[in-house]
PDB file of C-alpha atoms in Angstrom:
ATOM      1  CA  UNK A  12      10.200 118.045  36.007  1.00  0.00           C
ATOM      2  CA  UNK A  13      13.712 116.714  36.655  1.00  0.00           C
ATOM      3  CA  UNK A  14      13.456 113.625  34.439  1.00  0.00           C
ATOM      4  CA  UNK A  15      13.813 114.418  30.762  1.00  0.00           C
ATOM      5  CA  UNK A  16      16.307 113.993  27.930  1.00  0.00           C
ATOM      6  CA  UNK A  17      18.472 116.948  26.950  1.00  0.00           C
ATOM      7  CA  UNK A  18      20.641 117.074  23.815  1.00  0.00           C
ATOM      8  CA  UNK A  19      23.599 119.478  24.021  1.00  0.00           C
ATOM      9  CA  UNK A  20      25.496 120.540  20.879  1.00  0.00           C
ATOM     10  CA  UNK A  21      28.950 122.118  21.179  1.00  0.00           C
ATOM     11  CA  UNK A  22      30.435 124.886  19.055  1.00  0.00           C
ATOM     12  CA  UNK A  23      32.980 124.781  16.240  1.00  0.00           C
ATOM     13  CA  UNK A  24      36.229 123.112  17.376  1.00  0.00           C
ATOM     14  CA  UNK A  25      34.477 121.899  20.504  1.00  0.00           C
ATOM     15  CA  UNK A  26      33.933 118.427  21.916  1.00  0.00           C
ATOM     16  CA  UNK A  27      31.203 116.708  23.862  1.00  0.00           C
ATOM     17  CA  UNK A  28      33.267 117.282  27.014  1.00  0.00           C
ATOM     18  CA  UNK A  29      32.658 121.022  26.655  1.00  0.00           C
ATOM     19  CA  UNK A  30      29.301 120.411  28.346  1.00  0.00           C
ATOM     20  CA  UNK A  31      30.694 118.289  31.187  1.00  0.00           C
ATOM     21  CA  UNK A  32      30.637 121.074  33.781  1.00  0.00           C
ATOM     22  CA  UNK A  33      27.097 122.142  32.803  1.00  0.00           C
ATOM     23  CA  UNK A  34      25.883 118.546  32.999  1.00  0.00           C
ATOM     24  CA  UNK A  35      27.439 118.294  36.455  1.00  0.00           C
ATOM     25  CA  UNK A  36      25.160 121.099  37.650  1.00  0.00           C
ATOM     26  CA  UNK A  37      21.936 119.650  36.226  1.00  0.00           C
ATOM     27  CA  UNK A  38      19.669 117.464  38.381  1.00  0.00           C
ATOM     28  CA  UNK A  39      20.593 113.785  38.385  1.00  0.00           C
ATOM     29  CA  UNK A  40      17.339 112.836  36.649  1.00  0.00           C
ATOM     30  CA  UNK A  41      18.203 114.728  33.472  1.00  0.00           C
ATOM     31  CA  UNK A  42      19.474 112.344  30.804  1.00  0.00           C
ATOM     32  CA  UNK A  43      22.066 114.256  28.799  1.00  0.00           C
ATOM     33  CA  UNK A  44      23.263 113.401  25.301  1.00  0.00           C
ATOM     34  CA  UNK A  45      26.248 115.498  24.196  1.00  0.00           C
ATOM     35  CA  UNK A  46      27.680 114.144  20.943  1.00  0.00           C
ATOM     36  CA  UNK A  47      30.808 115.176  19.103  1.00  0.00           C
ATOM     37  CA  UNK A  48      29.609 117.009  15.991  1.00  0.00           C
ATOM     38  CA  UNK A  49      30.667 115.554  12.613  1.00  0.00           C
ATOM     39  CA  UNK A  50      34.332 116.303  11.938  1.00  0.00           C
ATOM     40  CA  UNK A  51      35.048 116.855  15.630  1.00  0.00           C
ATOM     41  CA  UNK A  52      36.649 114.423  18.040  1.00  0.00           C
ATOM     42  CA  UNK A  53      36.139 110.903  16.706  1.00  0.00           C
ATOM     43  CA  UNK A  54      32.907 111.688  14.825  1.00  0.00           C
ATOM     44  CA  UNK A  55      33.259 111.151  11.050  1.00  0.00           C
ATOM     45  CA  UNK A  56      32.152 113.774   8.554  1.00  0.00           C
ATOM     46  CA  UNK A  57      30.693 112.484   5.310  1.00  0.00           C
ATOM     47  CA  UNK A  58      30.886 114.663   2.188  1.00  0.00           C
ATOM     48  CA  UNK A  59      28.109 117.251   2.231  1.00  0.00           C
ATOM     49  CA  UNK A  60      28.317 118.337  -1.415  1.00  0.00           C
ATOM     50  CA  UNK A  61      27.811 121.825  -2.776  1.00  0.00           C
ATOM     51  CA  UNK A  62      23.997 121.845  -2.555  1.00  0.00           C
ATOM     52  CA  UNK A  63      22.770 123.168   0.803  1.00  0.00           C
ATOM     53  CA  UNK A  64      25.837 121.973   2.738  1.00  0.00           C
ATOM     54  CA  UNK A  65      24.635 123.472   6.033  1.00  0.00           C
ATOM     55  CA  UNK A  66      21.396 121.492   5.909  1.00  0.00           C
ATOM     56  CA  UNK A  67      23.333 118.371   4.874  1.00  0.00           C
ATOM     57  CA  UNK A  68      25.657 118.854   7.841  1.00  0.00           C
ATOM     58  CA  UNK A  69      22.675 119.223  10.196  1.00  0.00           C
ATOM     59  CA  UNK A  70      21.148 116.053   8.757  1.00  0.00           C
ATOM     60  CA  UNK A  71      24.362 114.220   9.590  1.00  0.00           C
ATOM     61  CA  UNK A  72      24.032 115.430  13.173  1.00  0.00           C
ATOM     62  CA  UNK A  73      20.443 114.187  13.256  1.00  0.00           C
ATOM     63  CA  UNK A  74      21.336 110.827  11.718  1.00  0.00           C
ATOM     64  CA  UNK A  75      23.968 110.305  14.395  1.00  0.00           C
ATOM     65  CA  UNK A  76      21.552 111.151  17.186  1.00  0.00           C
ATOM     66  CA  UNK A  77      18.194 109.752  16.158  1.00  0.00           C
ATOM     67  CA  UNK A  78      18.645 106.190  17.411  1.00  0.00           C
ATOM     68  CA  UNK A  79      19.393 107.488  20.935  1.00  0.00           C
ATOM     69  CA  UNK A  80      16.460 109.864  21.169  1.00  0.00           C
ATOM     70  CA  UNK A  81      13.114 109.386  22.899  1.00  0.00           C
ATOM     71  CA  UNK A  82       9.935 110.677  21.280  1.00  0.00           C
ATOM     72  CA  UNK A  83      10.303 114.033  23.031  1.00  0.00           C
ATOM     73  CA  UNK A  84      13.448 115.798  24.220  1.00  0.00           C
ATOM     74  CA  UNK A  85      14.927 119.238  24.930  1.00  0.00           C
ATOM     75  CA  UNK A  86      17.661 120.754  22.793  1.00  0.00           C
ATOM     76  CA  UNK A  87      20.445 123.225  23.559  1.00  0.00           C
ATOM     77  CA  UNK A  88      23.401 124.427  21.511  1.00  0.00           C
ATOM     78  CA  UNK A  89      26.279 126.870  21.617  1.00  0.00           C
ATOM     79  CA  UNK A  90      27.463 129.010  18.689  1.00  0.00           C
ATOM     80  CA  UNK A  91      27.670 126.685  15.664  1.00  0.00           C
ATOM     81  CA  UNK A  92      25.905 124.039  17.771  1.00  0.00           C
ATOM     82  CA  UNK A  93      23.200 126.590  18.498  1.00  0.00           C
ATOM     83  CA  UNK A  94      22.672 127.225  14.806  1.00  0.00           C
ATOM     84  CA  UNK A  95      22.341 123.491  14.252  1.00  0.00           C
ATOM     85  CA  UNK A  96      19.990 123.166  17.234  1.00  0.00           C
ATOM     86  CA  UNK A  97      17.744 125.932  15.896  1.00  0.00           C
ATOM     87  CA  UNK A  98      17.565 124.280  12.478  1.00  0.00           C
ATOM     88  CA  UNK A  99      16.876 120.820  13.935  1.00  0.00           C
ATOM     89  CA  UNK A 100      14.189 122.203  16.262  1.00  0.00           C
ATOM     90  CA  UNK A 101      12.340 123.724  13.313  1.00  0.00           C
ATOM     91  CA  UNK A 102      12.654 120.555  11.253  1.00  0.00           C
ATOM     92  CA  UNK A 103      11.544 118.225  14.060  1.00  0.00           C
ATOM     93  CA  UNK A 104       9.262 120.539  16.001  1.00  0.00           C
ATOM     94  CA  UNK A 105       6.900 117.748  17.081  1.00  0.00           C
ATOM     95  CA  UNK A 106       9.707 116.177  19.100  1.00  0.00           C
ATOM     96  CA  UNK A 107      11.241 119.209  20.816  1.00  0.00           C
ATOM     97  CA  UNK A 108      10.034 120.243  24.291  1.00  0.00           C
ATOM     98  CA  UNK A 109      12.362 123.199  24.877  1.00  0.00           C
ATOM     99  CA  UNK A 110      15.128 125.052  23.056  1.00  0.00           C
ATOM    100  CA  UNK A 111      18.109 126.948  24.492  1.00  0.00           C
ATOM    101  CA  UNK A 112      20.457 128.851  22.199  1.00  0.00           C
ATOM    102  CA  UNK A 113      23.739 130.298  23.444  1.00  0.00           C
ATOM    103  CA  UNK A 114      25.633 132.782  21.257  1.00  0.00           C
ATOM    104  CA  UNK A 115      24.031 131.465  18.055  1.00  0.00           C
ATOM    105  CA  UNK A 116      23.754 133.544  14.882  1.00  0.00           C
ATOM    106  CA  UNK A 117      20.264 133.696  13.294  1.00  0.00           C
ATOM    107  CA  UNK A 118      21.620 134.094   9.755  1.00  0.00           C
ATOM    108  CA  UNK A 119      22.901 136.756   7.405  1.00  0.00           C
ATOM    109  CA  UNK A 120      20.481 138.962   5.517  1.00  0.00           C
ATOM    110  CA  UNK A 121      22.049 139.618   2.145  1.00  0.00           C
ATOM    111  CA  UNK A 122      23.778 137.522  -0.534  1.00  0.00           C
ATOM    112  CA  UNK A 123      26.757 139.881  -0.285  1.00  0.00           C
ATOM    113  CA  UNK A 124      27.075 139.281   3.474  1.00  0.00           C
ATOM    114  CA  UNK A 125      26.801 135.532   2.963  1.00  0.00           C
ATOM    115  CA  UNK A 126      29.532 135.580   0.298  1.00  0.00           C
ATOM    116  CA  UNK A 127      31.768 137.656   2.562  1.00  0.00           C
ATOM    117  CA  UNK A 128      31.311 135.085   5.302  1.00  0.00           C
ATOM    118  CA  UNK A 129      32.001 132.205   2.936  1.00  0.00           C
ATOM    119  CA  UNK A 130      35.239 133.908   1.884  1.00  0.00           C
ATOM    120  CA  UNK A 131      36.158 134.500   5.529  1.00  0.00           C
ATOM    121  CA  UNK A 132      35.503 130.882   6.491  1.00  0.00           C
ATOM    122  CA  UNK A 133      37.402 129.610   3.437  1.00  0.00           C
ATOM    123  CA  UNK A 134      40.426 131.635   4.549  1.00  0.00           C
ATOM    124  CA  UNK A 135      40.246 130.050   7.984  1.00  0.00           C
ATOM    125  CA  UNK A 136      39.703 126.582   6.526  1.00  0.00           C
ATOM    126  CA  UNK A 137      42.921 126.951   4.528  1.00  0.00           C
ATOM    127  CA  UNK A 138      44.783 128.159   7.601  1.00  0.00           C
ATOM    128  CA  UNK A 139      43.567 125.096   9.467  1.00  0.00           C
ATOM    129  CA  UNK A 140      44.711 122.837   6.625  1.00  0.00           C
ATOM    130  CA  UNK A 141      48.072 124.501   6.100  1.00  0.00           C
ATOM    131  CA  UNK A 142      49.019 125.134   9.720  1.00  0.00           C
ATOM    132  CA  UNK A 143      51.216 125.269  11.569  1.00  0.00           C
ATOM    133  CA  UNK A 144      48.956 123.336  13.893  1.00  0.00           C
ATOM    134  CA  UNK A 145      48.126 123.905  16.713  1.00  0.00           C
ATOM    135  CA  UNK A 146      49.655 127.405  16.616  1.00  0.00           C
ATOM    136  CA  UNK A 147      46.867 128.591  14.319  1.00  0.00           C
ATOM    137  CA  UNK A 148      44.577 128.129  17.300  1.00  0.00           C
ATOM    138  CA  UNK A 149      46.203 131.098  18.997  1.00  0.00           C
ATOM    139  CA  UNK A 150      45.175 133.284  16.057  1.00  0.00           C
ATOM    140  CA  UNK A 151      41.668 131.793  16.117  1.00  0.00           C
ATOM    141  CA  UNK A 152      41.165 132.689  19.761  1.00  0.00           C
ATOM    142  CA  UNK A 153      42.429 136.235  19.199  1.00  0.00           C
ATOM    143  CA  UNK A 154      39.462 137.086  16.963  1.00  0.00           C
ATOM    144  CA  UNK A 155      37.261 139.936  18.251  1.00  0.00           C
ATOM    145  CA  UNK A 156      34.475 137.609  19.378  1.00  0.00           C
ATOM    146  CA  UNK A 157      36.885 136.088  21.912  1.00  0.00           C
ATOM    147  CA  UNK A 158      38.181 139.455  23.145  1.00  0.00           C
ATOM    148  CA  UNK A 159      37.020 138.754  26.697  1.00  0.00           C
ATOM    149  CA  UNK A 160      39.392 135.784  27.072  1.00  0.00           C
ATOM    150  CA  UNK A 161      42.372 136.349  29.316  1.00  0.00           C
ATOM    151  CA  UNK A 162      45.684 134.656  28.522  1.00  0.00           C
ATOM    152  CA  UNK A 163      45.085 131.724  30.873  1.00  0.00           C
ATOM    153  CA  UNK A 164      41.657 130.896  29.444  1.00  0.00           C
ATOM    154  CA  UNK A 165      42.962 131.283  25.862  1.00  0.00           C
ATOM    155  CA  UNK A 166      45.799 128.843  26.624  1.00  0.00           C
ATOM    156  CA  UNK A 167      43.279 126.437  28.132  1.00  0.00           C
ATOM    157  CA  UNK A 168      41.074 126.524  25.011  1.00  0.00           C
ATOM    158  CA  UNK A 169      44.125 125.956  22.783  1.00  0.00           C
ATOM    159  CA  UNK A 170      45.190 122.960  24.877  1.00  0.00           C
ATOM    160  CA  UNK A 171      41.685 121.490  24.716  1.00  0.00           C
ATOM    161  CA  UNK A 172      41.404 121.962  20.917  1.00  0.00           C
ATOM    162  CA  UNK A 173      44.941 120.881  19.995  1.00  0.00           C
ATOM    163  CA  UNK A 174      44.134 117.109  19.810  1.00  0.00           C
ATOM    164  CA  UNK A 175      41.544 117.754  17.088  1.00  0.00           C
ATOM    165  CA  UNK A 176      42.258 116.969  13.423  1.00  0.00           C
ATOM    166  CA  UNK A 177      42.583 120.341  11.623  1.00  0.00           C
ATOM    167  CA  UNK A 178      41.794 118.745   8.252  1.00  0.00           C
ATOM    168  CA  UNK A 179      38.420 117.522   9.547  1.00  0.00           C
ATOM    169  CA  UNK A 180      37.771 120.855  11.247  1.00  0.00           C
ATOM    170  CA  UNK A 181      38.382 122.666   7.957  1.00  0.00           C
ATOM    171  CA  UNK A 182      35.776 120.490   6.240  1.00  0.00           C
ATOM    172  CA  UNK A 183      33.299 121.041   9.079  1.00  0.00           C
ATOM    173  CA  UNK A 184      33.864 124.803   8.885  1.00  0.00           C
ATOM    174  CA  UNK A 185      33.154 124.861   5.171  1.00  0.00           C
ATOM    175  CA  UNK A 186      29.983 122.753   5.516  1.00  0.00           C
ATOM    176  CA  UNK A 187      28.628 124.566   8.554  1.00  0.00           C
ATOM    177  CA  UNK A 188      29.557 128.044   7.400  1.00  0.00           C
ATOM    178  CA  UNK A 189      27.206 130.821   8.373  1.00  0.00           C
ATOM    179  CA  UNK A 190      27.357 131.802   4.708  1.00  0.00           C
ATOM    180  CA  UNK A 191      25.495 128.607   3.805  1.00  0.00           C
ATOM    181  CA  UNK A 192      22.965 128.871   6.638  1.00  0.00           C
ATOM    182  CA  UNK A 193      19.339 129.758   5.867  1.00  0.00           C
ATOM    183  CA  UNK A 194      17.513 132.284   8.107  1.00  0.00           C
ATOM    184  CA  UNK A 195      16.671 130.560  11.397  1.00  0.00           C
ATOM    185  CA  UNK A 196      14.351 133.055  13.072  1.00  0.00           C
ATOM    186  CA  UNK A 197      11.179 132.065  11.155  1.00  0.00           C
ATOM    187  CA  UNK A 198      11.525 128.413  12.150  1.00  0.00           C
ATOM    188  CA  UNK A 199      12.220 129.183  15.813  1.00  0.00           C
ATOM    189  CA  UNK A 200       9.418 131.777  15.903  1.00  0.00           C
ATOM    190  CA  UNK A 201       6.982 129.070  14.874  1.00  0.00           C
ATOM    191  CA  UNK A 202       7.799 126.819  17.832  1.00  0.00           C
ATOM    192  CA  UNK A 203       5.251 126.741  20.633  1.00  0.00           C
ATOM    193  CA  UNK A 204       7.702 125.632  23.306  1.00  0.00           C
ATOM    194  CA  UNK A 205       9.844 127.326  25.971  1.00  0.00           C
ATOM    195  CA  UNK A 206      12.821 129.025  24.272  1.00  0.00           C
ATOM    196  CA  UNK A 207      15.736 130.987  25.670  1.00  0.00           C
ATOM    197  CA  UNK A 208      18.666 132.821  24.109  1.00  0.00           C
ATOM    198  CA  UNK A 209      21.780 133.296  26.271  1.00  0.00           C
ATOM    199  CA  UNK A 210      24.580 135.752  25.628  1.00  0.00           C
ATOM    200  CA  UNK A 211      27.385 137.263  27.691  1.00  0.00           C
ATOM    201  CA  UNK A 212      27.154 141.015  28.146  1.00  0.00           C
ATOM    202  CA  UNK A 213      30.831 141.371  27.157  1.00  0.00           C
ATOM    203  CA  UNK A 214      29.986 139.668  23.861  1.00  0.00           C
ATOM    204  CA  UNK A 215      28.481 142.758  22.277  1.00  0.00           C
ATOM    205  CA  UNK A 216      27.985 141.186  18.847  1.00  0.00           C
ATOM    206  CA  UNK A 217      25.886 138.285  20.090  1.00  0.00           C
ATOM    207  CA  UNK A 218      24.095 140.376  22.689  1.00  0.00           C
ATOM    208  CA  UNK A 219      22.896 142.503  19.773  1.00  0.00           C
ATOM    209  CA  UNK A 220      21.986 139.373  17.823  1.00  0.00           C
ATOM    210  CA  UNK A 221      20.050 138.210  20.874  1.00  0.00           C
ATOM    211  CA  UNK A 222      17.934 141.347  20.561  1.00  0.00           C
ATOM    212  CA  UNK A 223      17.296 140.429  16.935  1.00  0.00           C
ATOM    213  CA  UNK A 224      16.264 136.908  17.946  1.00  0.00           C
ATOM    214  CA  UNK A 225      13.893 138.199  20.620  1.00  0.00           C
ATOM    215  CA  UNK A 226      12.296 140.719  18.278  1.00  0.00           C
ATOM    216  CA  UNK A 227      11.669 138.033  15.694  1.00  0.00           C
ATOM    217  CA  UNK A 228      10.537 135.321  18.118  1.00  0.00           C
ATOM    218  CA  UNK A 229       7.790 136.507  20.504  1.00  0.00           C
ATOM    219  CA  UNK A 230       8.001 134.600  23.759  1.00  0.00           C
ATOM    220  CA  UNK A 231      11.707 133.864  23.443  1.00  0.00           C
ATOM    221  CA  UNK A 232      13.461 134.838  26.649  1.00  0.00           C
ATOM    222  CA  UNK A 233      16.679 136.790  26.223  1.00  0.00           C
ATOM    223  CA  UNK A 234      19.175 136.440  29.060  1.00  0.00           C
ATOM    224  CA  UNK A 235      22.312 138.539  29.051  1.00  0.00           C
ATOM    225  CA  UNK A 236      24.815 137.420  31.650  1.00  0.00           C
ATOM    226  CA  UNK A 237      26.916 140.047  33.380  1.00  0.00           C
ATOM    227  CA  UNK A 238      30.687 139.751  33.154  1.00  0.00           C
ATOM    228  CA  UNK A 239      30.743 136.965  30.555  1.00  0.00           C
ATOM    229  CA  UNK A 240      31.931 136.758  26.961  1.00  0.00           C
ATOM    230  CA  UNK A 241      31.038 134.511  24.030  1.00  0.00           C
ATOM    231  CA  UNK A 242      31.383 131.155  25.791  1.00  0.00           C
ATOM    232  CA  UNK A 243      29.057 131.497  28.776  1.00  0.00           C
ATOM    233  CA  UNK A 244      28.782 127.785  29.548  1.00  0.00           C
ATOM    234  CA  UNK A 245      32.568 127.524  29.925  1.00  0.00           C
ATOM    235  CA  UNK A 246      32.809 130.625  32.089  1.00  0.00           C
ATOM    236  CA  UNK A 247      29.712 130.071  34.264  1.00  0.00           C
ATOM    237  CA  UNK A 248      28.499 126.471  33.888  1.00  0.00           C
ATOM    238  CA  UNK A 249      26.312 126.506  37.009  1.00  0.00           C
ATOM    239  CA  UNK A 250      24.442 129.597  35.828  1.00  0.00           C
ATOM    240  CA  UNK A 251      23.952 128.218  32.321  1.00  0.00           C
ATOM    241  CA  UNK A 252      22.794 124.882  33.753  1.00  0.00           C
ATOM    242  CA  UNK A 253      20.214 126.726  35.854  1.00  0.00           C
ATOM    243  CA  UNK A 254      18.923 128.630  32.818  1.00  0.00           C
ATOM    244  CA  UNK A 255      18.722 125.469  30.723  1.00  0.00           C
ATOM    245  CA  UNK A 256      16.878 123.622  33.473  1.00  0.00           C
ATOM    246  CA  UNK A 257      14.341 126.327  34.128  1.00  0.00           C
ATOM    247  CA  UNK A 258      13.681 126.639  30.372  1.00  0.00           C
ATOM    248  CA  UNK A 259      13.158 122.891  30.084  1.00  0.00           C
ATOM    249  CA  UNK A 260      10.755 123.107  33.031  1.00  0.00           C
ATOM    250  CA  UNK A 261       8.813 125.961  31.420  1.00  0.00           C
ATOM    251  CA  UNK A 262       9.859 128.430  34.100  1.00  0.00           C
ATOM    252  CA  UNK A 263      10.837 131.294  31.822  1.00  0.00           C
ATOM    253  CA  UNK A 264       9.868 134.853  32.508  1.00  0.00           C
ATOM    254  CA  UNK A 265       8.412 134.800  28.962  1.00  0.00           C
ATOM    255  CA  UNK A 266       8.890 138.540  28.702  1.00  0.00           C
ATOM    256  CA  UNK A 267      12.365 139.576  27.708  1.00  0.00           C
ATOM    257  CA  UNK A 268      14.885 139.609  30.517  1.00  0.00           C
ATOM    258  CA  UNK A 269      17.975 141.766  30.292  1.00  0.00           C
ATOM    259  CA  UNK A 270      19.539 140.645  33.540  1.00  0.00           C
ATOM    260  CA  UNK A 271      21.495 137.617  34.571  1.00  0.00           C
ATOM    261  CA  UNK A 272      19.692 135.380  37.069  1.00  0.00           C
TER     262      UNK A 272
END
């Protein structure tokens, strides 16, 4: 099964090019669609309003994609893109053939945790708006979730993100905040398709969240990759491409895997 359509959604501050190396390792017959998310690159971001802004943001992603999509396609996403992919898969389950989530948060449990996250994201949104840009990127990539980055890889991420518009990124961060996100596990648990969650073993937070995903979604394969941090597809694109392809081909182990392939 090498001929199918695969939609790839990047993370916050990312671009469609983030998937270029992964796409290069997929079979030639795979048709890949990797859009810039709203507010990223040259993709516009319409106002989402105060009512369910996360869902409104996801609907903008869907509206931008729908005309390009066949009846059935596979879906993969990283971090914020993974959260969007999970939501879209649940909303359009009759069209999704496989789902791969990389370092994606399933949602916060309590109103207090959601408010804390909203406050945290608002602080970062203001830093993005007020600058100095792009120096604020250095602080962004020194957050604990990026602790595995060495100086060279951090500088590379900063150089890649610097051309972005920080005002648009701030708006995207507010709309797509984890604090606005509904719980995603029930929707993904209800999908009768191949599903895989990828995390780097050095990314302890999302490795633990992967356990939560797998416990809530029977049949979801959990793959923890040795020696990698939060951004597995940037650090090991060939490995991530292989996992995505085997998931899309229904070649999961089905039972939970704790080892990198």
